[in-house]
Coordinates of C-alpha atoms in Angstrom, one line a residue:
M185 CA 154.6 2.6 -13.9
P186 CA 155.5 4.2 -10.5
A187 CA 157.9 7.1 -10.4
R188 CA 161.6 6.2 -10.2
A189 CA 161.8 7.5 -6.7
D190 CA 158.9 5.1 -5.7
R191 CA 160.5 2.0 -7.2
L192 CA 162.7 -0.5 -5.5
H193 CA 166.4 0.0 -6.5
A194 CA 168.2 -2.4 -4.1
I195 CA 168.0 -3.9 -0.6
W196 CA 170.9 -3.6 1.7
V197 CA 170.7 -6.5 4.2
C198 CA 172.8 -5.3 7.1
A199 CA 174.1 -7.7 9.7
E200 CA 176.5 -7.2 12.6
I201 CA 179.7 -9.3 12.3
P202 CA 179.1 -12.0 15.0
F203 CA 182.6 -11.6 16.6
S204 CA 181.2 -12.6 20.1
G205 CA 179.5 -15.8 19.0
S206 CA 176.1 -14.2 18.3
R207 CA 173.8 -15.2 15.4
L208 CA 174.7 -13.7 12.0
F209 CA 171.1 -13.4 10.5
E210 CA 167.7 -13.3 12.1
T211 CA 165.1 -15.9 10.9
G212 CA 163.3 -13.4 8.7
V213 CA 166.5 -12.2 7.0
E214 CA 167.5 -15.8 6.4
R215 CA 164.1 -16.4 4.7
L216 CA 164.6 -13.3 2.6
L217 CA 168.0 -14.4 1.4
K218 CA 166.8 -17.9 0.6
E219 CA 163.6 -16.9 -1.3
C220 CA 164.6 -13.7 -3.1
R221 CA 167.7 -14.9 -4.8
D222 CA 167.9 -13.8 -8.5
S223 CA 164.6 -11.9 -8.2
V224 CA 165.6 -8.8 -6.0
P225 CA 168.8 -6.9 -6.1
I226 CA 170.3 -7.5 -2.7
I227 CA 173.7 -6.5 -1.2
V228 CA 174.7 -8.1 2.1
V229 CA 176.4 -5.6 4.4
F230 CA 178.5 -6.9 7.3
T231 CA 178.8 -4.0 9.8
K232 CA 181.1 -3.1 12.7
L233 CA 184.3 -4.1 11.0
D234 CA 186.2 -1.7 13.2
I235 CA 185.1 -3.6 16.4
L236 CA 186.1 -6.9 14.8
R237 CA 189.5 -5.4 14.1
L238 CA 189.9 -4.3 17.7
H239 CA 189.1 -7.9 18.9
V240 CA 191.6 -9.4 16.4
E241 CA 194.3 -6.9 17.4
K242 CA 193.9 -7.6 21.1
K243 CA 194.0 -11.4 20.4
V244 CA 197.2 -11.1 18.4
E245 CA 198.8 -8.8 20.9
R246 CA 198.2 -11.4 23.7
Q247 CA 199.7 -14.1 21.5
L248 CA 202.8 -12.0 20.8
E249 CA 203.1 -11.2 24.5
E250 CA 202.9 -14.8 25.5
R251 CA 205.6 -15.7 23.0
G252 CA 207.7 -12.7 24.0
E253 CA 207.8 -11.4 20.4
D254 CA 207.8 -7.8 19.3
L255 CA 206.9 -6.6 15.8
D256 CA 207.1 -3.2 14.1
D257 CA 203.9 -1.5 13.1
D258 CA 204.0 -2.5 9.4
E259 CA 204.6 -6.2 10.3
F260 CA 201.8 -6.1 12.9
D261 CA 199.3 -4.5 10.4
K262 CA 200.1 -7.1 7.8
I263 CA 199.4 -9.9 10.3
I264 CA 196.1 -8.2 11.3
D265 CA 195.0 -7.8 7.7
V266 CA 195.5 -11.5 7.1
K267 CA 193.7 -12.4 10.3
M268 CA 190.8 -10.0 9.4
D269 CA 190.4 -11.6 6.0
E270 CA 190.2 -15.0 7.7
A271 CA 187.8 -13.8 10.3
V272 CA 185.4 -12.2 7.8
H273 CA 185.5 -15.3 5.7
S274 CA 184.7 -17.7 8.6
L275 CA 182.2 -15.5 10.5
C276 CA 180.4 -14.0 7.5
V277 CA 181.1 -15.4 4.1
Q278 CA 181.0 -19.1 5.0
P279 CA 177.6 -18.8 6.8
L280 CA 176.2 -16.9 3.8
C281 CA 177.3 -19.7 1.5
V282 CA 175.8 -22.3 3.8
L283 CA 172.5 -20.4 3.9
T284 CA 172.2 -20.2 0.1
A285 CA 173.5 -23.7 -0.4
S286 CA 176.4 -22.6 -2.6
D287 CA 180.2 -22.8 -2.7
S288 CA 180.5 -19.0 -3.2
P289 CA 178.3 -16.1 -2.1
K290 CA 175.2 -15.7 -4.2
Y291 CA 174.9 -12.1 -3.2
P292 CA 177.4 -9.3 -3.5
W293 CA 178.7 -8.4 0.0
V294 CA 180.8 -5.8 1.7
A295 CA 182.3 -5.8 5.2
T296 CA 182.4 -2.2 6.4
S297 CA 182.3 0.3 9.3
N298 CA 181.6 3.9 9.8
G299 CA 185.0 4.4 11.4
R300 CA 187.0 7.4 10.2
E301 CA 190.3 5.5 9.5
P302 CA 191.2 5.4 5.8
R303 CA 190.9 1.6 5.7
F304 CA 187.3 1.8 6.7
K305 CA 186.4 4.7 4.4
K306 CA 187.6 2.6 1.5
T307 CA 184.9 0.0 2.4
I308 CA 182.2 2.6 2.2
M309 CA 183.3 3.5 -1.3
E310 CA 183.3 -0.2 -2.1
L311 CA 179.7 -0.4 -1.0
V312 CA 178.7 2.5 -3.2
D313 CA 180.5 0.9 -6.2
R314 CA 178.7 -2.4 -5.6
A315 CA 175.4 -0.6 -5.5
L316 CA 176.1 1.2 -8.7
E317 CA 177.2 -2.0 -10.4
L318 CA 174.1 -3.9 -9.2
T319 CA 171.4 -1.5 -10.0
K320 CA 172.9 0.7 -12.8
L321 CA 172.3 3.8 -10.7
E322 CA 173.9 6.2 -13.2
N323 CA 170.5 7.3 -14.4
I324 CA 169.2 7.8 -10.9
W325 CA 172.3 10.0 -10.1
I326 CA 171.7 12.0 -13.2
E327 CA 168.1 12.7 -12.2
M328 CA 169.2 13.7 -8.7
A329 CA 172.0 15.9 -10.1
I330 CA 169.6 17.7 -12.5
A331 CA 167.3 18.3 -9.5
Q332 CA 170.3 19.8 -7.7
R333 CA 171.5 21.8 -10.6
S334 CA 169.8 24.9 -9.4
N335 CA 172.1 24.9 -6.4
A336 CA 175.2 24.8 -8.6
K337 CA 173.8 27.4 -10.9
T338 CA 173.0 29.6 -7.9
S339 CA 176.6 29.4 -6.8
I340 CA 177.9 30.2 -10.2
D341 CA 175.5 33.2 -10.5
A342 CA 176.6 34.4 -7.0
S343 CA 180.3 34.1 -8.1
I344 CA 179.5 36.3 -11.1
R345 CA 177.6 38.9 -9.0
I346 CA 180.4 39.1 -6.4
G347 CA 183.1 39.3 -9.0
R348 CA 181.2 42.0 -11.0
K349 CA 180.7 44.0 -7.8
L350 CA 184.1 43.6 -6.2
Y351 CA 187.1 42.6 -8.3
W352 CA 186.5 41.8 -12.0
R353 CA 186.3 45.4 -13.1
G354 CA 189.6 46.0 -11.3
L355 CA 191.4 43.7 -13.8
L356 CA 191.3 46.6 -16.3
S357 CA 191.8 49.4 -13.8
D358 CA 194.7 50.5 -11.7
I359 CA 193.5 49.1 -8.3
F360 CA 195.6 45.9 -8.6
I361 CA 198.7 47.7 -9.8
G362 CA 201.6 47.1 -7.4
L363 CA 199.9 44.1 -5.8
S364 CA 201.6 40.7 -6.2
T365 CA 199.8 38.4 -8.7
R366 CA 199.5 35.9 -5.8
K367 CA 197.7 38.5 -3.7
V368 CA 195.2 39.1 -6.5
L369 CA 194.6 35.4 -6.9
D370 CA 194.1 35.1 -3.1
L371 CA 191.3 37.6 -3.3
L372 CA 189.6 36.0 -6.2
H373 CA 190.1 32.5 -4.7
R374 CA 188.7 33.4 -1.3
D375 CA 185.4 34.9 -2.6
I376 CA 184.7 32.2 -5.2
I377 CA 185.4 29.4 -2.6
N378 CA 183.1 31.0 0.0
V379 CA 180.2 31.2 -2.4
W380 CA 180.0 27.4 -2.8
N381 CA 179.8 26.8 1.0
M382 CA 181.3 23.3 0.8
D383 CA 181.5 21.1 3.8
D384 CA 185.3 21.6 4.2
P385 CA 186.1 21.5 8.0
E386 CA 189.9 21.1 7.3
G387 CA 189.9 24.0 4.8
H388 CA 191.4 22.0 1.9
L389 CA 189.9 24.4 -0.6
K390 CA 191.5 27.4 1.0
K391 CA 195.0 25.9 1.2
P392 CA 197.8 27.3 -1.0
E393 CA 198.3 23.9 -2.5
F394 CA 194.9 24.1 -4.2
L395 CA 195.6 27.6 -5.4
A396 CA 199.0 26.5 -6.7
L397 CA 197.5 23.6 -8.7
L398 CA 194.9 25.9 -10.1
S399 CA 197.6 28.2 -11.3
V400 CA 199.2 25.3 -13.2
L401 CA 195.8 24.7 -15.0
V402 CA 196.1 28.2 -16.5
E403 CA 199.7 28.2 -17.6
D404 CA 199.0 26.9 -21.1
L405 CA 197.5 30.4 -21.8
S406 CA 200.5 32.3 -20.4
D407 CA 203.3 33.8 -22.4
E408 CA 205.7 32.7 -19.7
K409 CA 207.8 29.5 -20.2
T410 CA 206.5 26.3 -18.6
N411 CA 208.7 24.4 -16.2
H412 CA 211.0 27.4 -15.5
Y413 CA 211.4 27.5 -11.7
P414 CA 214.7 29.2 -10.9
L415 CA 213.8 29.3 -7.2
T416 CA 213.3 25.6 -7.2
E417 CA 216.6 25.0 -9.0
R418 CA 218.5 27.2 -6.6
A419 CA 216.9 25.6 -3.6
I420 CA 217.7 22.1 -4.8
N421 CA 221.3 22.9 -5.7
A422 CA 221.9 24.6 -2.4
F423 CA 220.4 21.7 -0.5
I424 CA 222.6 19.2 -2.4
E425 CA 225.8 21.2 -1.9
N426 CA 225.1 21.9 1.8
P427 CA 222.0 20.2 3.3
T428 CA 222.2 22.1 6.5
S429 CA 222.3 25.5 4.8
I430 CA 218.6 25.6 3.9
M431 CA 215.4 24.9 5.7
I432 CA 212.5 23.9 3.4
S433 CA 209.2 24.4 5.2
G434 CA 205.7 23.8 4.0
P435 CA 205.0 27.3 2.7
T436 CA 208.4 27.3 0.9
V437 CA 207.5 24.1 -1.0
V438 CA 204.1 25.6 -1.9
V439 CA 205.8 28.7 -3.4
M440 CA 207.9 26.5 -5.6
L441 CA 204.7 24.8 -7.0
F442 CA 203.1 28.0 -8.4
A443 CA 203.2 28.4 -12.1
E444 CA 205.6 31.0 -13.6
W445 CA 202.9 33.5 -14.5
V446 CA 202.0 34.0 -10.8
R447 CA 205.5 35.3 -10.0
G448 CA 205.9 39.1 -9.7
T449 CA 203.4 41.9 -9.5
Y450 CA 200.1 42.3 -11.4
K451 CA 200.5 44.2 -14.7
K452 CA 197.8 45.5 -17.0
T453 CA 198.8 43.4 -20.0
K454 CA 197.0 41.0 -22.3
N455 CA 198.9 38.1 -20.8
S456 CA 198.0 39.0 -17.2
L457 CA 194.3 39.6 -18.1
R458 CA 194.1 36.4 -20.2
C459 CA 195.5 34.4 -17.3
M460 CA 193.3 36.0 -14.7
V461 CA 190.1 35.4 -16.8
A462 CA 191.2 31.8 -17.2
F463 CA 191.9 31.5 -13.5
I464 CA 188.4 32.8 -12.6
I465 CA 186.7 30.4 -15.0
D466 CA 188.9 27.4 -14.2
L467 CA 188.3 27.8 -10.4
T468 CA 184.6 28.3 -10.8
L469 CA 184.2 25.3 -13.1
T470 CA 186.4 23.2 -10.9
M471 CA 184.1 24.0 -8.0
D472 CA 181.1 23.2 -10.2
T473 CA 182.7 19.8 -11.0
L474 CA 183.5 19.3 -7.3
F475 CA 179.8 20.0 -6.4
Y476 CA 178.5 17.2 -8.6
L477 CA 181.4 14.9 -7.6
V478 CA 180.5 15.3 -4.0
L479 CA 176.8 14.8 -4.9
S480 CA 177.6 11.5 -6.6
R481 CA 179.5 10.3 -3.6
G482 CA 176.9 11.2 -1.0
T483 CA 177.4 13.2 2.2
G484 CA 180.7 13.7 4.0
P485 CA 183.4 16.3 4.5
M486 CA 185.7 17.5 1.8
T487 CA 188.9 15.5 1.3
I488 CA 192.1 16.1 -0.7
R489 CA 191.2 13.0 -2.8
L490 CA 187.9 14.6 -3.9
V491 CA 189.7 17.9 -4.8
N492 CA 192.3 16.0 -6.8
K493 CA 189.6 14.2 -8.7
A494 CA 187.8 17.4 -9.5
L495 CA 191.0 19.0 -10.8
L496 CA 191.7 16.0 -13.0
I497 CA 188.2 15.7 -14.3
Y498 CA 188.1 19.4 -15.1
K499 CA 191.6 19.2 -16.7
A500 CA 190.2 16.6 -19.1
R501 CA 187.5 19.0 -20.3
K502 CA 189.3 22.4 -20.1
A503 CA 190.7 22.4 -23.7
P504 CA 187.6 24.0 -25.4
V505 CA 187.4 26.5 -22.5
H506 CA 190.9 27.7 -23.0
A507 CA 190.6 27.6 -26.8
S508 CA 187.7 30.0 -26.5
I509 CA 189.6 32.3 -24.1
R510 CA 192.6 32.3 -26.5
A511 CA 190.5 33.0 -29.6
W512 CA 188.7 35.8 -27.7
A513 CA 192.1 37.3 -26.6
D514 CA 193.6 37.0 -30.1
R515 CA 190.7 39.2 -31.5
W516 CA 191.6 42.1 -29.2
G517 CA 192.9 45.2 -30.9
T518 CA 194.9 47.3 -28.5
F519 CA 194.5 46.7 -24.8
S520 CA 193.0 50.2 -24.4
H521 CA 190.0 49.1 -26.5
L522 CA 188.8 46.7 -23.9
D523 CA 186.4 47.7 -21.1
S524 CA 185.4 45.9 -18.0
N525 CA 181.9 44.9 -19.2
M526 CA 183.5 43.1 -22.1
V527 CA 185.6 41.0 -19.7
I528 CA 182.8 40.4 -17.3
N529 CA 180.4 39.4 -20.1
K530 CA 183.0 37.0 -21.5
I531 CA 183.5 35.3 -18.2
Q532 CA 179.8 35.0 -17.7
E533 CA 179.3 33.6 -21.2
L534 CA 182.0 30.9 -20.7
L535 CA 180.7 29.9 -17.3
Q536 CA 177.2 29.4 -18.7
E537 CA 178.4 27.5 -21.7
Y538 CA 180.8 25.1 -20.0
N539 CA 179.2 24.5 -16.6
V540 CA 178.5 20.8 -15.8
K541 CA 175.5 19.3 -17.6
P542 CA 174.7 16.2 -15.4
E543 CA 172.9 14.4 -18.2
Q544 CA 176.0 14.7 -20.4
W545 CA 178.6 13.8 -17.7
M546 CA 179.7 10.2 -17.9
M547 CA 180.8 10.2 -14.2
K548 CA 184.3 9.0 -15.3
D549 CA 186.2 8.4 -12.1
E550 CA 189.8 9.5 -11.7
I551 CA 192.3 7.7 -9.6
A552 CA 193.6 10.1 -6.9
D553 CA 195.5 9.9 -3.6
E554 CA 194.9 11.6 -0.3
T555 CA 197.9 13.7 -0.8
W556 CA 198.1 16.6 -3.3
I557 CA 198.7 15.6 -6.8
A558 CA 201.9 16.6 -8.6
V559 CA 201.7 19.7 -10.8
D560 CA 202.7 17.6 -13.9
A561 CA 199.4 15.7 -13.6
L562 CA 197.6 18.9 -14.6
R563 CA 199.7 19.7 -17.7

């Protein structure tokens, strides 16, 4: 039997949407669709959906202008969406049904575009999902992920080397004393993120929103109370009593999102060290999760949706990680008995034990938006 990489997985039959009256399929493609039904996995891909939308929008705009009507953006988009469905059906789906002599399409199909608008990005994901459904590509993804595992492992090893060289030893020394906990997190966050070298042109992974959500992942290991945000309560009360007396800007809102254990300055205590160790591990394993999540979705820049999914996926598997950290911390004698090598070795041990194993990952998808998830979603 030929190697999996040399075997046929599926055929994508791509055809431009004939919005200008051109022919949908060439003769050879028509023959393929007629003769290969039920014998070859085929997905019909109707392309240039964005150009069809432009044509439909211009036509509707002319009609509205002739009638002297004016619509707001939402009403206009609703009309365009309906017209688009009708156009795709008449220009693409009906001819496909006629070609295969059936009342409904005999092949799965997707109308799509490489446009960067969210409406078109969704169609690309729909195409990927159809391919997975049609060919059961999970095993192929697993083999590809295993082949790429060395890249993820290299990034984890680099994180360990950089942490060992720069900051992790400082968790038990006095070099962080007097710094805000947020500042310490910023240092750890920056270096771990840089190691993974993700395609992140908009810098989502470096944003304080991501850092704040990571801090919430850790709070179950903190001695501080959860859901105790006096700054938030004061800000809300002040705003209700006198809306003009307070200005809430982006950075202010982000500060409110941070978990309670991040407030104040760094202290050499068991609680601080336990939380810092958990933060390093949670961030690294979230990046590990994100690496394979991006790999499973193909190429493309980082999005908030992908980061949200990685956080939710890791949150679902963090319980044994945190249980191990807590059990390790509970076995400490006095704080003075610890040395930096013990901390570094424990971090390394947990990263190696709980990093993603592609052959064991079920690729469970998580629903996520293109805006940052609420902190409660990670509790």
